[in-house]
Coordinates of C-alpha atoms in Angstrom, one line a residue:
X1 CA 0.3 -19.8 -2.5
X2 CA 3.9 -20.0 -2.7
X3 CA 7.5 -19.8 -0.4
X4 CA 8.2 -15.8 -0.3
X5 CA 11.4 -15.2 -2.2
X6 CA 12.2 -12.2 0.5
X7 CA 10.5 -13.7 3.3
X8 CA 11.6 -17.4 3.6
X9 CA 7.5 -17.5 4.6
X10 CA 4.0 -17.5 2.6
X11 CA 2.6 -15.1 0.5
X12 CA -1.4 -14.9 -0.1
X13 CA -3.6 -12.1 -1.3
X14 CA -4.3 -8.4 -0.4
X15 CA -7.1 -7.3 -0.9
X16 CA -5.3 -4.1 -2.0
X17 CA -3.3 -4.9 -4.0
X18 CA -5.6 -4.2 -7.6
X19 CA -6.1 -0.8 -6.7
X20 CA -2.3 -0.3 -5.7
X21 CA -0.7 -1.7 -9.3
X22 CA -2.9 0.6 -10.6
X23 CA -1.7 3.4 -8.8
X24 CA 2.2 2.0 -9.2
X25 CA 1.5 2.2 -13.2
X26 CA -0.2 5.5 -12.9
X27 CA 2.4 6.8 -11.2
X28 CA 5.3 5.6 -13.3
X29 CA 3.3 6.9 -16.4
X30 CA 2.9 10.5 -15.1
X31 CA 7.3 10.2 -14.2
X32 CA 7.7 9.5 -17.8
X33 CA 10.0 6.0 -16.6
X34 CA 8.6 4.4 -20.2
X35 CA 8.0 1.7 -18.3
X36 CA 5.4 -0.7 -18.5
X37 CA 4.4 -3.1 -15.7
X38 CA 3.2 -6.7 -15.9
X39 CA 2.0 -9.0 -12.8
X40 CA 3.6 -12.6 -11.8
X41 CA 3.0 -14.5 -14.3
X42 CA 3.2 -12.1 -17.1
X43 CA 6.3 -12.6 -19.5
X44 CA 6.0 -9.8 -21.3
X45 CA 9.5 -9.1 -22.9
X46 CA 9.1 -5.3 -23.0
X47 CA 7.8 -5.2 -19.2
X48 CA 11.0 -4.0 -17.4
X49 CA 8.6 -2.7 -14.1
X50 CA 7.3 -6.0 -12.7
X51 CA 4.7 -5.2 -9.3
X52 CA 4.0 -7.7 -6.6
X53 CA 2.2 -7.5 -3.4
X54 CA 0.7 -9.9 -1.1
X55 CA 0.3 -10.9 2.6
X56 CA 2.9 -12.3 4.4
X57 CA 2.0 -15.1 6.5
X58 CA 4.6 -17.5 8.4
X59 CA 3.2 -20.9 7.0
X60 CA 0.8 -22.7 4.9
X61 CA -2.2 -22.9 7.1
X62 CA -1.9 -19.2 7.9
X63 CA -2.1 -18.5 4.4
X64 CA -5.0 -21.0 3.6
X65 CA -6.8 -19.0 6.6
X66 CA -6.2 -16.2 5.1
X67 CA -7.4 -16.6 1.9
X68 CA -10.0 -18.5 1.9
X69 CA -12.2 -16.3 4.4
X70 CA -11.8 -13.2 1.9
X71 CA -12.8 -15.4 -1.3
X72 CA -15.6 -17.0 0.4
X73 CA -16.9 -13.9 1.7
X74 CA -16.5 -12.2 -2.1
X75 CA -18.7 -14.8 -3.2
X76 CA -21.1 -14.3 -0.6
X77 CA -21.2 -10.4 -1.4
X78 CA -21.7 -10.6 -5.2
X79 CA -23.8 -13.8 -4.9
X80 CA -27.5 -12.3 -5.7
X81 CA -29.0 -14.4 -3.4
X82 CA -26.7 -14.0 0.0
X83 CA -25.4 -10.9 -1.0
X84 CA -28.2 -8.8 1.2
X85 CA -28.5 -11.1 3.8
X86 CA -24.8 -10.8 4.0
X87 CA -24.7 -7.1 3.7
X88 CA -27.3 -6.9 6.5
X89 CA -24.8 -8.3 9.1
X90 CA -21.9 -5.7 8.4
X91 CA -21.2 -3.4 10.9
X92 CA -23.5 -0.2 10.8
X93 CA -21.8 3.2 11.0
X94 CA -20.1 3.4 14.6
X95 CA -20.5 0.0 15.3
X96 CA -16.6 -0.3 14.8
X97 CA -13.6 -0.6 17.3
X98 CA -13.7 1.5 20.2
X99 CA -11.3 4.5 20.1
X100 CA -8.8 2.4 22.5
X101 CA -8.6 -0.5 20.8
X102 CA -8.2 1.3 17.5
X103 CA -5.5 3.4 19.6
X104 CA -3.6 0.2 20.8
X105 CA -5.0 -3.0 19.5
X106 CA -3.9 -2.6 15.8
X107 CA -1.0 -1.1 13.5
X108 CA 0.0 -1.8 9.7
X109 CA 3.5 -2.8 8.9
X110 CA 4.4 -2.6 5.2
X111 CA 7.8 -4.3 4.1
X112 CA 9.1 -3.7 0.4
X113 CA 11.9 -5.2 -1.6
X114 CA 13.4 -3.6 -5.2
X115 CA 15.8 -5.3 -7.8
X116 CA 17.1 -3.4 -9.9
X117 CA 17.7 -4.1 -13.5
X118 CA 21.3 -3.6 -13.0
X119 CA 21.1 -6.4 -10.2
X120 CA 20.8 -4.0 -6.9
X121 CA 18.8 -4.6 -4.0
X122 CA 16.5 -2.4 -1.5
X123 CA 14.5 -3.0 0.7
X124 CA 12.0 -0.6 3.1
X125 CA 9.7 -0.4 5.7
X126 CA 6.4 1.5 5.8
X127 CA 4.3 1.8 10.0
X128 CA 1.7 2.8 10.9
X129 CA 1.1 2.5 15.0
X130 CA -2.7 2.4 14.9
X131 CA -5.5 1.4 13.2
X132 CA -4.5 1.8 9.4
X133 CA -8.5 1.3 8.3
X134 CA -9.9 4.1 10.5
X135 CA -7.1 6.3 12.1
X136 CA -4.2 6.0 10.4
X137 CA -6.1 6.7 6.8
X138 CA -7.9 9.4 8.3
X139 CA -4.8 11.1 9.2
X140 CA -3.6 10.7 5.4
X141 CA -6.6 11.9 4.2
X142 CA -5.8 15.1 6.7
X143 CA -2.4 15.3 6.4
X144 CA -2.9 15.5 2.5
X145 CA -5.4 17.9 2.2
X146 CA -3.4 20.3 4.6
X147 CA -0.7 19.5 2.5
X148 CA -2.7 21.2 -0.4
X149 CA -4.0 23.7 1.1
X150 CA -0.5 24.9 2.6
X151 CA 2.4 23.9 0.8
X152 CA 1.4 24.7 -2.7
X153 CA 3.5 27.6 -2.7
X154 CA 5.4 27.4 0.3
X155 CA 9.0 28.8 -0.1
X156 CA 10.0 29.8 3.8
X157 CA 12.9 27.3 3.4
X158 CA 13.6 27.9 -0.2
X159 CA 11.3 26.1 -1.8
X160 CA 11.7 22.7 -0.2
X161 CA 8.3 22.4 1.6
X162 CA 6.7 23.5 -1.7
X163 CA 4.5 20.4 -3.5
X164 CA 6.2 19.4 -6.8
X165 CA 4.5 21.0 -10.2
X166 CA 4.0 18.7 -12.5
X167 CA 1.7 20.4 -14.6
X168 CA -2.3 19.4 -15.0
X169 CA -4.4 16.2 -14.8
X170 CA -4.9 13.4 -11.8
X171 CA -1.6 12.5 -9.8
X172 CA -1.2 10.0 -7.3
X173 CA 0.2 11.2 -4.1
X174 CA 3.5 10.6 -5.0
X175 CA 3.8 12.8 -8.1
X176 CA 1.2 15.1 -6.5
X177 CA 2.3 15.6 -3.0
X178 CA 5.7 13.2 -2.6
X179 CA 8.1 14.3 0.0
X180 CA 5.8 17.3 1.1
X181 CA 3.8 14.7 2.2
X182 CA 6.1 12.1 3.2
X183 CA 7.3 14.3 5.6
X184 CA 4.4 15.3 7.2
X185 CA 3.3 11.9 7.6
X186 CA 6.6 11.2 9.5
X187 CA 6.6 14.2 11.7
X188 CA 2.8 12.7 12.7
X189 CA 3.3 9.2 13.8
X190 CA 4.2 7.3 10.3
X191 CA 7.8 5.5 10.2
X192 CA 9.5 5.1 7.2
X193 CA 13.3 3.3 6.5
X194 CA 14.7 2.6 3.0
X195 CA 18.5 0.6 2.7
X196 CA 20.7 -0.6 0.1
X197 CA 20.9 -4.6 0.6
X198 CA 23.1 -4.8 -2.2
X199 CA 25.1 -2.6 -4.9
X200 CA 24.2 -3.4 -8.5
X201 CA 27.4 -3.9 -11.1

């Protein structure tokens, strides 16, 4: 679509990346930031929070090849008429990668970049070593409900392993679990790096 600002590359679409501005508002709602958020594009004046996220690709073509397979194959879904003859050709439960290949053939890397409004700069790195659509998220999906089920209340170390209390209603994982979980993510496979690019005035 256009010449990454961060990347000096291509950015395209993620299929994601709805669901995960919803959970970015959600979760700066429930920290009481007062912030709203607003998508590129959107001017909005009072939007100090603005959320991008897209799929890096190295040049035009690999964009265009990446995009256009995931809009034509939307259409085909919701299209009334190809929709089930499409749907018929998916994969049927365990018809997916072998355990190897989802062992060593795949991984997610996850790059982020902040500005702050005071002109600072972060950046951070989010990897997963295997498959992140059947492995990795089942060991999430694990690693948080332990995380529930064990560190409610856990004060051995003084209270530090204990999940944060925010009080009553739907939380994200961040507000819900956040370093609890962090943590036991790391300590099973997940790497995660923050830096400071650049100090703000």
């Amino acid at each position: 679509q256009q010449p990454g600002r961060h990347f000096g590359s291509y950015l395209t679409f993620f299929v994601l990346s709805v669901a995960n501005a919803c959970t970015v508002r959600r979760s700066n709602a429930l920290r009481r930031y007062q912030q709203s958020i607003c998508s590129k594009g959107n001017n909005k004046k009072d939007s100090t929070l603005v959320f991008e996220e897209g799929a890096v690709c190295p040049d035009f073509k690999t964009a265009f090849c990446n995009l256009f397979p995931q809009l034509l194959g939307l259409t085909c879904v919701l299209n009334p008429i190809t929709g089930r003859i499409v749907r018929s050709l998916f994969p049927k439960p365990g018809e997916g990668p072998s355990l190897d290949d989802m062992n060593n053939e795949f991984f997610l890397c996850m790059t982020g970049y902040g500005i702050g409004s005071k002109g600072s700069r972060t950046r951070s790195v989010l990897y997963y070593p295997k498959d992140p659509g059947y492995l990795e998220t089942a060991r999430m999906l694990s690693e948080s409900a332990l995380c529930l089920a064990l560190n409610e209340h856990d004060n051995s170390d003084g209270g530090a392993s204990a999940l944060p209390t925010p009080g009553g209603g739907f939380f994200t994982p961040s507000t819900g679990m956040g370093q609890v979980l962090l943590d036991r993510l790391r300590k099973t496979g997940t790497y995660v790096a923050t830096e400071l690019v650049q100090q703000g005035q």
